[in-house]
PDB file of C-alpha atoms and ligand atoms in Angstrom:
ATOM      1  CA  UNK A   1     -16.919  -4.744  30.105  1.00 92.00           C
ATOM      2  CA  UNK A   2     -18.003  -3.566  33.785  1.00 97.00           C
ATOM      3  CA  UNK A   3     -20.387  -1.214  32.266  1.00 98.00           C
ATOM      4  CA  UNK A   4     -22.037  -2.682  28.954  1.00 97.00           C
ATOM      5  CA  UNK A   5     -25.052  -1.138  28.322  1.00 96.00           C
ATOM      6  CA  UNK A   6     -25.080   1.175  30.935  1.00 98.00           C
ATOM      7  CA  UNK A   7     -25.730   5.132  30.559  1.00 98.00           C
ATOM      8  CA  UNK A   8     -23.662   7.364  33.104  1.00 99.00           C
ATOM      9  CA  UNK A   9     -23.880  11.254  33.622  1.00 99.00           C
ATOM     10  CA  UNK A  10     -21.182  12.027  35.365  1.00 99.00           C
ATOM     11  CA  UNK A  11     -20.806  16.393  36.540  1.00 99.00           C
ATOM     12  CA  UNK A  12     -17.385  17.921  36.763  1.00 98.00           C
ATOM     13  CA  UNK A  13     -16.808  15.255  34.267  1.00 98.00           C
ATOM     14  CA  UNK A  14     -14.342  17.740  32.627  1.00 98.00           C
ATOM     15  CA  UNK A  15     -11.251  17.990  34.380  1.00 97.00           C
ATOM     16  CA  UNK A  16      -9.260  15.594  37.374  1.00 97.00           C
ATOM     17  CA  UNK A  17     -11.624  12.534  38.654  1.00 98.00           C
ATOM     18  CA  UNK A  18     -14.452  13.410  36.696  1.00 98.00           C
ATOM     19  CA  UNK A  19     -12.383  13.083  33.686  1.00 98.00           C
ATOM     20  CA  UNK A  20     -10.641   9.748  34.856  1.00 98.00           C
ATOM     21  CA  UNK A  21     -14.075   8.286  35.811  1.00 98.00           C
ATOM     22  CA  UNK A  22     -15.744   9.265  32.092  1.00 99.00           C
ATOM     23  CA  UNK A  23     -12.698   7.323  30.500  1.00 98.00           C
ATOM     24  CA  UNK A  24     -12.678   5.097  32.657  1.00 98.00           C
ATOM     25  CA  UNK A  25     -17.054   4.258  32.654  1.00 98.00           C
ATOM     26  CA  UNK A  26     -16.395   4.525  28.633  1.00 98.00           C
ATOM     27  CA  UNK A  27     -13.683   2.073  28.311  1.00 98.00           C
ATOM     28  CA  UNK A  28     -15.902  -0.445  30.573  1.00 98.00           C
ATOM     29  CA  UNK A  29     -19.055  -0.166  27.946  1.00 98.00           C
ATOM     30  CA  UNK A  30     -20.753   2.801  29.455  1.00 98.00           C
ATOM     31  CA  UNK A  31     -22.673   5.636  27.087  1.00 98.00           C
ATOM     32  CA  UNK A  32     -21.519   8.827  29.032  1.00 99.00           C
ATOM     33  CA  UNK A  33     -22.858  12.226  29.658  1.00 99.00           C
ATOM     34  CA  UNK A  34     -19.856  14.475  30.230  1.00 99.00           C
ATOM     35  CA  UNK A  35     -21.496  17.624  32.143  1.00 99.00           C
ATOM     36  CA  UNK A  36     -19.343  20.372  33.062  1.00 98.00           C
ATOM     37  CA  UNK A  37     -19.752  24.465  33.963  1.00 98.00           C
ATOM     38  CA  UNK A  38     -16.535  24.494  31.248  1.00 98.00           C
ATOM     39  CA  UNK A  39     -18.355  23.817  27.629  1.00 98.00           C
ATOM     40  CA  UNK A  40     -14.568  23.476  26.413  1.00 98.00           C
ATOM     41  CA  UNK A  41     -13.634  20.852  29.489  1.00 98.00           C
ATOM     42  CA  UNK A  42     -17.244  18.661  28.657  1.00 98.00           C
ATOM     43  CA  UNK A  43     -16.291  18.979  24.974  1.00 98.00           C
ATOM     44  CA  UNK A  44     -12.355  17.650  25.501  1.00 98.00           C
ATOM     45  CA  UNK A  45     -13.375  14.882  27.320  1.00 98.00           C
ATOM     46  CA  UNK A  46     -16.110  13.213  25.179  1.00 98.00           C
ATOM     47  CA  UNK A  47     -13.991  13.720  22.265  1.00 98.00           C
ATOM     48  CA  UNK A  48     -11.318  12.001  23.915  1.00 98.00           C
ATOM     49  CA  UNK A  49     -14.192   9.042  24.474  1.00 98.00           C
ATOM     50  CA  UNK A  50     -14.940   9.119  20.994  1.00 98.00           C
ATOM     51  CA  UNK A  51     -11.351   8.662  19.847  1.00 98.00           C
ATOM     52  CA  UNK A  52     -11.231   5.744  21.846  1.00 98.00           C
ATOM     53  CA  UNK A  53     -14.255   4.261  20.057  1.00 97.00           C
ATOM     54  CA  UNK A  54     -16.469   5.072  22.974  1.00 98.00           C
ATOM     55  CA  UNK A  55     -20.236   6.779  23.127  1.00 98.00           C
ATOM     56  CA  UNK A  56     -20.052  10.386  24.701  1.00 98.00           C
ATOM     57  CA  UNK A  57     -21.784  13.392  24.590  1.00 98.00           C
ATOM     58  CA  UNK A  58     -20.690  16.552  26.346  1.00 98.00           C
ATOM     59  CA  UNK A  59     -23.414  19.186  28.659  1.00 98.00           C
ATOM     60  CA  UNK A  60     -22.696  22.768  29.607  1.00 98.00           C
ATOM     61  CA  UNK A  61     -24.630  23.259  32.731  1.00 98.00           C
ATOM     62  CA  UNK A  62     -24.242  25.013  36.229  1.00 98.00           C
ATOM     63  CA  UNK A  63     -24.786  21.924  38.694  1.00 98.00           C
ATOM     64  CA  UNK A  64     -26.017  25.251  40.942  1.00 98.00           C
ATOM     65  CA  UNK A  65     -28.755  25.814  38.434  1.00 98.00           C
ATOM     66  CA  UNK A  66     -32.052  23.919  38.696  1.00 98.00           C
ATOM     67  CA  UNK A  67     -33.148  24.750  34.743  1.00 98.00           C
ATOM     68  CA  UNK A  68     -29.349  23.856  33.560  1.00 98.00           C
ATOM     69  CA  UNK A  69     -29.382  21.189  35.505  1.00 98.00           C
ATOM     70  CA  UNK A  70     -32.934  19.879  33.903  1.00 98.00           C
ATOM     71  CA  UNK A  71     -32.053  20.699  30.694  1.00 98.00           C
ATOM     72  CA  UNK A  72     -29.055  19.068  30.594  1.00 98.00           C
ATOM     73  CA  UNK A  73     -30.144  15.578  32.233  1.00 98.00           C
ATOM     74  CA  UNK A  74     -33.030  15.875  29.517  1.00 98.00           C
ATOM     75  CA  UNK A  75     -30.828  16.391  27.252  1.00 98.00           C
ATOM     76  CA  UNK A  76     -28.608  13.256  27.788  1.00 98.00           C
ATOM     77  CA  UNK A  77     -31.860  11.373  28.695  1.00 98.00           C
ATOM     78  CA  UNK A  78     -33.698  11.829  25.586  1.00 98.00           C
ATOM     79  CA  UNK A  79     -29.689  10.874  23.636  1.00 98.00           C
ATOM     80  CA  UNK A  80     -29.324   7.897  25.418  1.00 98.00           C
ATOM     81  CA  UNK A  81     -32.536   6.818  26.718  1.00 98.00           C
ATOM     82  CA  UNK A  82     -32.414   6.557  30.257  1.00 98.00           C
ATOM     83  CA  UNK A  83     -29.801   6.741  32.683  1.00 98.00           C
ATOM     84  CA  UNK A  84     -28.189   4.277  35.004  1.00 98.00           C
ATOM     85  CA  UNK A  85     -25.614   5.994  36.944  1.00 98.00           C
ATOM     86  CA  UNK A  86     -24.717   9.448  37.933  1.00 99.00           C
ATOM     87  CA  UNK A  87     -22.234  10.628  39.441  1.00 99.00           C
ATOM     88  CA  UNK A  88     -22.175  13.638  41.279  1.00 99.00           C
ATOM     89  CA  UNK A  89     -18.731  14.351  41.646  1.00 98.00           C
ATOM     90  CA  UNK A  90     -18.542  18.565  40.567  1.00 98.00           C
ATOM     91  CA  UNK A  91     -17.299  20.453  43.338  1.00 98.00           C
ATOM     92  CA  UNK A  92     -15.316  23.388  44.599  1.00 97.00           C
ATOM     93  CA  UNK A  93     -12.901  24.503  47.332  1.00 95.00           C
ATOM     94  CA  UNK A  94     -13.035  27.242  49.631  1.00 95.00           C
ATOM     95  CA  UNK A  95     -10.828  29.255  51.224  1.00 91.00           C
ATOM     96  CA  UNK A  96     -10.169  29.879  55.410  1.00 94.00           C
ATOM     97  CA  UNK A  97     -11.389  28.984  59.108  1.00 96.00           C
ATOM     98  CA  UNK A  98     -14.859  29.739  60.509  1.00 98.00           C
ATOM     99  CA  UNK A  99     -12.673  33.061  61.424  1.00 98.00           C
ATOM    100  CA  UNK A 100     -11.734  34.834  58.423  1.00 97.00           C
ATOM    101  CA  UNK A 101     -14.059  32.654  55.579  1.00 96.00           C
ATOM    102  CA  UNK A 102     -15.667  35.141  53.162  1.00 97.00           C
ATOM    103  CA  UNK A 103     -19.554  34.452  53.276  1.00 97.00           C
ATOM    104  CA  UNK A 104     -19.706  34.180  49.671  1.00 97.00           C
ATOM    105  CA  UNK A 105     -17.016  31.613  49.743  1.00 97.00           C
ATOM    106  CA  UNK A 106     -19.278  29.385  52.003  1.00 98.00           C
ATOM    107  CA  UNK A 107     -22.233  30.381  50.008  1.00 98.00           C
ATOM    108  CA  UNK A 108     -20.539  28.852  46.938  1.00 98.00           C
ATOM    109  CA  UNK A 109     -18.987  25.462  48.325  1.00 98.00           C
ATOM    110  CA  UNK A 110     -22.300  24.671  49.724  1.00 98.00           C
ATOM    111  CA  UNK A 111     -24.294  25.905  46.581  1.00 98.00           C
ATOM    112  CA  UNK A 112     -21.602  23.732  44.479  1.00 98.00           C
ATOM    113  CA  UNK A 113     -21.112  21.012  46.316  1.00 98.00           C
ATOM    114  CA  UNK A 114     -24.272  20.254  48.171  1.00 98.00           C
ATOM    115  CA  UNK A 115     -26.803  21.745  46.196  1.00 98.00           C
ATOM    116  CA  UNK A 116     -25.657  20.799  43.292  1.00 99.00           C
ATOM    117  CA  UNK A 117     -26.033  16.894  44.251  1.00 99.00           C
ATOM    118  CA  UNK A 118     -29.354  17.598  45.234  1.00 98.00           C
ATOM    119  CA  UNK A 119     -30.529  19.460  41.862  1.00 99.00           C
ATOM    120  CA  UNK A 120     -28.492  16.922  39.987  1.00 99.00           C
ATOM    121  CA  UNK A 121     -29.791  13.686  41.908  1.00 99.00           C
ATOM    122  CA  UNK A 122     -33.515  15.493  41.865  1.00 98.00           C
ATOM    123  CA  UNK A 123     -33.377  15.874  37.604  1.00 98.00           C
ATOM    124  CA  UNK A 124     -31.857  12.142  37.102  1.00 98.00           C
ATOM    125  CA  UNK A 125     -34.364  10.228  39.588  1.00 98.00           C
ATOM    126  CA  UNK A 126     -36.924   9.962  36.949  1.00 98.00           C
ATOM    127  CA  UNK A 127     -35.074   8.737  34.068  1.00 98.00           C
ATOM    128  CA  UNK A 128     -33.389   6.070  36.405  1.00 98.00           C
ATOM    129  CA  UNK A 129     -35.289   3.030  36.611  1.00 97.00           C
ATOM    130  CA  UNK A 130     -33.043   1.266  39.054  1.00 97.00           C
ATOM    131  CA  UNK A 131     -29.462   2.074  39.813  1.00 98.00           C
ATOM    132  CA  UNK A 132     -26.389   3.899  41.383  1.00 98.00           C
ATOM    133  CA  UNK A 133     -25.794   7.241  42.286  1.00 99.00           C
ATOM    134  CA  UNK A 134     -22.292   8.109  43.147  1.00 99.00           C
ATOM    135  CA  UNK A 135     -21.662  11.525  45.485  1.00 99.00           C
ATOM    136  CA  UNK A 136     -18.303  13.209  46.128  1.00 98.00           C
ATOM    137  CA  UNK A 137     -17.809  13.886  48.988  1.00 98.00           C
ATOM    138  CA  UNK A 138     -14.096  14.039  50.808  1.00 98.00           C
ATOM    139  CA  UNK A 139     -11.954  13.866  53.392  1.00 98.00           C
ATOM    140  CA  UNK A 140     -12.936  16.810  54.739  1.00 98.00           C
ATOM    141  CA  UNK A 141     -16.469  15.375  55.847  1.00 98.00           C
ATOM    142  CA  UNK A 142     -14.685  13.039  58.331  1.00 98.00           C
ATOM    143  CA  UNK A 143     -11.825  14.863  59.664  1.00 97.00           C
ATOM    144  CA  UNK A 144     -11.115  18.633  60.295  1.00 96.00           C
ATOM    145  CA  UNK A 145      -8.852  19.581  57.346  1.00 93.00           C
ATOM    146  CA  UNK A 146      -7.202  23.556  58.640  1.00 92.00           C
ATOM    147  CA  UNK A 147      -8.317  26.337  56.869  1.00 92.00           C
ATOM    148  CA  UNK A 148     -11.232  24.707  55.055  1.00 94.00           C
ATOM    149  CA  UNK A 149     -14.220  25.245  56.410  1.00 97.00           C
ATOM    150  CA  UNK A 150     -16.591  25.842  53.996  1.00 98.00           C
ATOM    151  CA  UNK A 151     -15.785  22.758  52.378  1.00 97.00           C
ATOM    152  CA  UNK A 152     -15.372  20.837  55.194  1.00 98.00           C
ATOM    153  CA  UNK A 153     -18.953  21.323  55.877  1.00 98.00           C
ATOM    154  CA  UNK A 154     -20.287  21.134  52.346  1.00 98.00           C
ATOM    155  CA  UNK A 155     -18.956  17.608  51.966  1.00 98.00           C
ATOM    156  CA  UNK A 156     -20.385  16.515  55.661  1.00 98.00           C
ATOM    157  CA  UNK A 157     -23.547  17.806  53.939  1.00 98.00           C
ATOM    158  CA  UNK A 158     -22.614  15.439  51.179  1.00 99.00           C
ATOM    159  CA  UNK A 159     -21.891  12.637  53.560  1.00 99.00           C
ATOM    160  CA  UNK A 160     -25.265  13.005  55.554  1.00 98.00           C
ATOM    161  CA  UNK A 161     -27.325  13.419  52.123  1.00 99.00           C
ATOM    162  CA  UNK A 162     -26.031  10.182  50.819  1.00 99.00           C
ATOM    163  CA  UNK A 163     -27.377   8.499  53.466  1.00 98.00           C
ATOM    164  CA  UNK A 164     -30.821   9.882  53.358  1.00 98.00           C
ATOM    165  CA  UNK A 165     -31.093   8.919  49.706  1.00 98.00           C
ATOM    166  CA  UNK A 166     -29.751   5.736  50.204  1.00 98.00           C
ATOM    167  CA  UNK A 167     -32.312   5.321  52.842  1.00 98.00           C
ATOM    168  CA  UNK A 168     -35.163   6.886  50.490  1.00 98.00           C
ATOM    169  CA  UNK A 169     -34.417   5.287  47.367  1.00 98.00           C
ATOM    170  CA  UNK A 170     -33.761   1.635  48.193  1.00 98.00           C
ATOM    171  CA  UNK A 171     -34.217  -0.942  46.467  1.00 98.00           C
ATOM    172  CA  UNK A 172     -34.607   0.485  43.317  1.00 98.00           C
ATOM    173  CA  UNK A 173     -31.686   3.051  43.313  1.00 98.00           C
ATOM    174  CA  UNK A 174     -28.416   2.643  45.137  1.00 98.00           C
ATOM    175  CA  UNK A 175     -26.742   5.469  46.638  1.00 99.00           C
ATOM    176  CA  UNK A 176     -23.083   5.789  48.136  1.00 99.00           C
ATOM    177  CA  UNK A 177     -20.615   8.316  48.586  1.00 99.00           C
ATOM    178  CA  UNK A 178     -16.417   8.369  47.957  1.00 99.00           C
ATOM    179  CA  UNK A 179     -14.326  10.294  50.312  1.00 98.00           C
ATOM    180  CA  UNK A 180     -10.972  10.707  48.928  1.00 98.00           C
ATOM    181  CA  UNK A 181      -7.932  12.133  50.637  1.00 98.00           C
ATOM    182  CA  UNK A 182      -5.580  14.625  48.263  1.00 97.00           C
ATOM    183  CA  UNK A 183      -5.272  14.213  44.513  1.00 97.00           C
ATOM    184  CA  UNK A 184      -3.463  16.392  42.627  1.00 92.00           C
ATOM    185  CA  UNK A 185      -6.032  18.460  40.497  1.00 91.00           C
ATOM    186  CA  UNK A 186      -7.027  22.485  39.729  1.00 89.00           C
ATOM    187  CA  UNK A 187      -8.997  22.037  42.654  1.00 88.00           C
ATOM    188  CA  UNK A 188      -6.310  21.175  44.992  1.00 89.00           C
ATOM    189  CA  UNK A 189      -3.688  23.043  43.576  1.00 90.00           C
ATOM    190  CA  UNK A 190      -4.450  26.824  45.574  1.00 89.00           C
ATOM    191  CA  UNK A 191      -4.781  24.976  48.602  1.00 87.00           C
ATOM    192  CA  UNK A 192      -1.483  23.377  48.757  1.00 91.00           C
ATOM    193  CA  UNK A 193      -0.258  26.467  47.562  1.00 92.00           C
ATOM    194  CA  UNK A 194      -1.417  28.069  50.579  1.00 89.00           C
ATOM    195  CA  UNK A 195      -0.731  25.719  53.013  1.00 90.00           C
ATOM    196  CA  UNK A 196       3.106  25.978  51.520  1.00 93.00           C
ATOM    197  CA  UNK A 197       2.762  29.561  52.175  1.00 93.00           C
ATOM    198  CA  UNK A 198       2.638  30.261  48.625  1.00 94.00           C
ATOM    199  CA  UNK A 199       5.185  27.131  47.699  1.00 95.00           C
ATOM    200  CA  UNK A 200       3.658  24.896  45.730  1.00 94.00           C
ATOM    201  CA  UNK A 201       6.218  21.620  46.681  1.00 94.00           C
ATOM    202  CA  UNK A 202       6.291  22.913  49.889  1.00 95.00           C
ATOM    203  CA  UNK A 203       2.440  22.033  50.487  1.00 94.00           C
ATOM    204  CA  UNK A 204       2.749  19.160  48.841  1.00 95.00           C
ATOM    205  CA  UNK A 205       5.527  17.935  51.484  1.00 95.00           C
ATOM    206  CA  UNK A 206       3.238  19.235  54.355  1.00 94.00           C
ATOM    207  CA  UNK A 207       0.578  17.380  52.795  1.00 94.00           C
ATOM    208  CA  UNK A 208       1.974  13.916  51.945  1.00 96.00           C
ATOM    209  CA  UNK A 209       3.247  13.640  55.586  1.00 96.00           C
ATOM    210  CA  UNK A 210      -0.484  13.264  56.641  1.00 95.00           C
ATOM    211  CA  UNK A 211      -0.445  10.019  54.311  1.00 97.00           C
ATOM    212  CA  UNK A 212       0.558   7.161  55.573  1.00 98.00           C
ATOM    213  CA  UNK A 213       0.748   5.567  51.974  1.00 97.00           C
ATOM    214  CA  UNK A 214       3.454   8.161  51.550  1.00 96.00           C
ATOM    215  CA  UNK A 215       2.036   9.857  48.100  1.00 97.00           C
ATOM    216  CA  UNK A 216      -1.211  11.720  47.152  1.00 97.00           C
ATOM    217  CA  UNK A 217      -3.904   9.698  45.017  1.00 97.00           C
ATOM    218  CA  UNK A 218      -4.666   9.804  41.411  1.00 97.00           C
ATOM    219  CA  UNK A 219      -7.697  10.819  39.689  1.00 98.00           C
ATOM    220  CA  UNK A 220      -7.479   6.791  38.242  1.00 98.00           C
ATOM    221  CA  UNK A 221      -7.516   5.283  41.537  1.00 98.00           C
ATOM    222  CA  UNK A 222     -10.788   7.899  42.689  1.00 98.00           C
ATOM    223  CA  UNK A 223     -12.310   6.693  39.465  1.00 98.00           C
ATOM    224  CA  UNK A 224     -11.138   3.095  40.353  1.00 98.00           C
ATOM    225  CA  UNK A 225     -13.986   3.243  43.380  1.00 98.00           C
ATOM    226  CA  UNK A 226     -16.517   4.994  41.242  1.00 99.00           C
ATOM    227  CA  UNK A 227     -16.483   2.254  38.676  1.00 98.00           C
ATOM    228  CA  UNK A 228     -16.768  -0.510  41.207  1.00 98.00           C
ATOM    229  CA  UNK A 229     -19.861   2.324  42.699  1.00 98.00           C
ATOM    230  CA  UNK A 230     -21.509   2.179  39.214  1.00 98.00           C
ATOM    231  CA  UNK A 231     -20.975  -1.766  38.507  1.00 98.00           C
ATOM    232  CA  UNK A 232     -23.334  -4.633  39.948  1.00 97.00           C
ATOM    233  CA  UNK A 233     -20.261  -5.431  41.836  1.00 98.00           C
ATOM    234  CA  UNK A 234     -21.561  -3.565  44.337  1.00 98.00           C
ATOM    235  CA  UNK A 235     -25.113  -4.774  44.364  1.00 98.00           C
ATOM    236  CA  UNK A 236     -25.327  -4.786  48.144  1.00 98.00           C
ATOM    237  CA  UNK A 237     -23.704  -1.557  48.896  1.00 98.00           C
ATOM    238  CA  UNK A 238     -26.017   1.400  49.457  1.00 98.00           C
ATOM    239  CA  UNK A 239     -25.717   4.297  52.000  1.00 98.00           C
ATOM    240  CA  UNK A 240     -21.541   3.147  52.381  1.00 98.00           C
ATOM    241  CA  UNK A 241     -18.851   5.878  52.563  1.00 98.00           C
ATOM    242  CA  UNK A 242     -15.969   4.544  50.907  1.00 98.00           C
ATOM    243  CA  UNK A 243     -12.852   6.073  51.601  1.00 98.00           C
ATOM    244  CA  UNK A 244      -9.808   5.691  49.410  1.00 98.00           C
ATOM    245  CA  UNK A 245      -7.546   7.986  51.206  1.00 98.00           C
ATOM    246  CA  UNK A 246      -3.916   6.173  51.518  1.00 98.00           C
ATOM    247  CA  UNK A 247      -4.776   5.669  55.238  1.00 98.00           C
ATOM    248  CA  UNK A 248      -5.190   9.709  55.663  1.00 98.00           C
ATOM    249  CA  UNK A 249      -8.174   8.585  58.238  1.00 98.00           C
ATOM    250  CA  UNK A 250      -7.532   5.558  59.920  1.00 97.00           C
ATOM    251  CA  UNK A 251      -4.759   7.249  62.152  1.00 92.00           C
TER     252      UNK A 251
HETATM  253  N1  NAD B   1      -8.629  16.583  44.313  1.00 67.29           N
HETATM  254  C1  NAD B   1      -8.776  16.183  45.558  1.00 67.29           C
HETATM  255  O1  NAD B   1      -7.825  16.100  46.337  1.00 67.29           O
HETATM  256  C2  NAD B   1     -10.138  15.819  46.080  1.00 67.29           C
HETATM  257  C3  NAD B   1     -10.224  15.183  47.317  1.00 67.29           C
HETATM  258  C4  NAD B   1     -11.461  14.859  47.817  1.00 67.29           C
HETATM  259  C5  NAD B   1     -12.601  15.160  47.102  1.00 67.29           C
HETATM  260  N2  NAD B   1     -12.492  15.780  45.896  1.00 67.29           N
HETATM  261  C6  NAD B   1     -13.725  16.085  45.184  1.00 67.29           C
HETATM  262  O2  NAD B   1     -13.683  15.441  43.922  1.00 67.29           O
HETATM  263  C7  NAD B   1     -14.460  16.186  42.993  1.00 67.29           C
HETATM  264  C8  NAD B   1     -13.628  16.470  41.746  1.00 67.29           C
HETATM  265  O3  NAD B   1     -12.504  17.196  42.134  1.00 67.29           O
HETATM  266  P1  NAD B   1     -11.219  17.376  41.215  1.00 67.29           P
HETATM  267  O4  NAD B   1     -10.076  17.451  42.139  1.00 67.29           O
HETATM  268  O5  NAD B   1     -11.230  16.398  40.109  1.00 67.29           O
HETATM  269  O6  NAD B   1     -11.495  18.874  40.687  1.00 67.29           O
HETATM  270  P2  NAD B   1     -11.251  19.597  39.309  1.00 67.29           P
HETATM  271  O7  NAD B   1     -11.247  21.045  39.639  1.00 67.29           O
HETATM  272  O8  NAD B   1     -10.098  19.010  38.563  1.00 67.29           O
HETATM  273  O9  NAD B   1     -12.586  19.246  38.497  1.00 67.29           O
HETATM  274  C9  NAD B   1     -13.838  19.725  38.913  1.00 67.29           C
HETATM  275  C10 NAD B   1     -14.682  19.970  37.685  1.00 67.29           C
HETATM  276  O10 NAD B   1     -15.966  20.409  38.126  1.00 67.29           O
HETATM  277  C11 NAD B   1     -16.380  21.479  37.307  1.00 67.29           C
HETATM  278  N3  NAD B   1     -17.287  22.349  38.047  1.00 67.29           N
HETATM  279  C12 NAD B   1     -16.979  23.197  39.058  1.00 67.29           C
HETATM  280  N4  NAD B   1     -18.065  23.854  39.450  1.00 67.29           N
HETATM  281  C13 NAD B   1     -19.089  23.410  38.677  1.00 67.29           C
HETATM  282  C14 NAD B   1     -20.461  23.739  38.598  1.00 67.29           C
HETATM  283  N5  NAD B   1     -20.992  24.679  39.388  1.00 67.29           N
HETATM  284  N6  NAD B   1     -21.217  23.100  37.683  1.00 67.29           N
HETATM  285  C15 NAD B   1     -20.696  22.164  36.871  1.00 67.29           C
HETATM  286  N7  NAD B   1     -19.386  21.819  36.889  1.00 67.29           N
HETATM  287  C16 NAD B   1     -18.597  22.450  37.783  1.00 67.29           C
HETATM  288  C17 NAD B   1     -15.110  22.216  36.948  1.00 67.29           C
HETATM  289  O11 NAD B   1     -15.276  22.993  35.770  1.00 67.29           O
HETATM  290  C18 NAD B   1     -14.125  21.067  36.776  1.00 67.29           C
HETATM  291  O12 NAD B   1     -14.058  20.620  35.432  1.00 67.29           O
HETATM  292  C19 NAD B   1     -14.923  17.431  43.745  1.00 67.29           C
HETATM  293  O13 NAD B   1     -16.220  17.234  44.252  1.00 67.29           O
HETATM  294  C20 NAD B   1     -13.932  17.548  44.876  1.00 67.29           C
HETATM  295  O14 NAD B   1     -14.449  18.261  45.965  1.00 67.29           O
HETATM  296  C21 NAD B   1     -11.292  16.122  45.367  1.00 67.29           C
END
């Protein structure tokens, strides 16, 4: 039991690696907080906790929103006590270059994605008496992925905000962030689509190619890191950016 005792919130915790890591945290001993935009996706995947004889309680909230987003920490705060771990993992994609990206589009994968970690990280601080807060970022804060701007620089945003809390918040909370390379979710789905030119297993082949490891990831294996982010295992680590990306980087 990695996690006995501990109280997680995790956000996006209703579909893909948010949903792998809320199994996962439960199975390990963790109370969760399953926080989603989806109230049906939060709801699914605390029941499934439940059914396995873990603690879970699902959140509706807009990580975009500062009240939601207060609300909802309270809210899991005043069910489980305090909180130990969050993990800021919701996030969204976006769509084209620098040249033809919509300014709404960028609008709404930084809004999502760094924003969100702010307002999330801001509401949690005071119910966390010491430790670990897990961002998302990605691949696309290290390397130029095409026709991804937005995102791209949402998740650098991620990338250099990690270390700034880590830096702010040490000792007494921990702060690192995962980059993963491609795992088939929703999220990816349109943009392999796209890059397939519509084809779907076409993308995927263009994709994998880029992998030394010769597959995309799972949602388990993302979650994987994020347990070992949340444990004591990783009592020294703060301000790291962990990349489990089947080699995607190092070439
Ligand atoms: N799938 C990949 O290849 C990949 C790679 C690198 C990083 N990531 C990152 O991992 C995280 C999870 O991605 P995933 O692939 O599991 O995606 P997913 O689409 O399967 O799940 C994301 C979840 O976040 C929720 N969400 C979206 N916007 C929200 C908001 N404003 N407020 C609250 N919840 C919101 C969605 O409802 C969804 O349940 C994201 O931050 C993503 O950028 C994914």
């Amino acid at each position: 039991m990695r996690l006995d005792g501990k109280v997680a919130l995790i956000t996006g915790g209703g579909s893909g690696i948010g949903q792998a890591a809320a199994l996962q945290f439960a199975a390990q001993g963790a109370a969760v907080a399953v926080l989603d935009l989806r109230e049906e996706a939060a709801a699914e995947t605390a029941a499934l906790i439940g059914k396995a004889d873990g603690r879970a309680i699902p959140l509706t909230a807009n990580v975009t929103d500062a009240a939601q987003v207060q609300d909802a920490v309270a809210r899991a705060a005043a069910e489980f006590g305090r909180i130990d771990v969050l993990y800021n993992n919701a996030g969204i994609g976006s769509k084209g270059s620098v040249a033809v990206a919509e300014e709404d589009d960028w609008d709404l994968a930084m809004s999502v994605n760094a924003k969100g970690t702010f307002l999330c990280s801001r509401a949690a601080l005071p119910h966390m008496e010491s430790g670990s807060i897990i961002n998302q970022g990605s691949v696309a804060a290290l390397v130029g992925v095409p026709n991804f701007a937005a995102y791209c620089a949402a998740k650098g945003a991620v990338v250099a905000l990690t270390r700034s809390m880590a830096v702010d918040l040490a000792p007494r909370v921990r702060v690192n962030v995962i980059c993963p390379g491609t795992v088939y979710t929703p999220l990816m789905e349109p943009m392999l689509r796209a890059r397939g030119d519509g084809d779907l297993e076409a993308g995927l082949a263009k994709t994998v190619v880029k992998y030394p490891i010769g597959r995309l990831g799972t949602p388990e294996e993302i979650a994987n890191v994020a347990l070992f982010l949340a444990s004591d295992e990783s009592s020294f680590m703060t301000g790291s950016v962990i990349t489990p990306d089947g080699g995607m980087t190092a070439q």
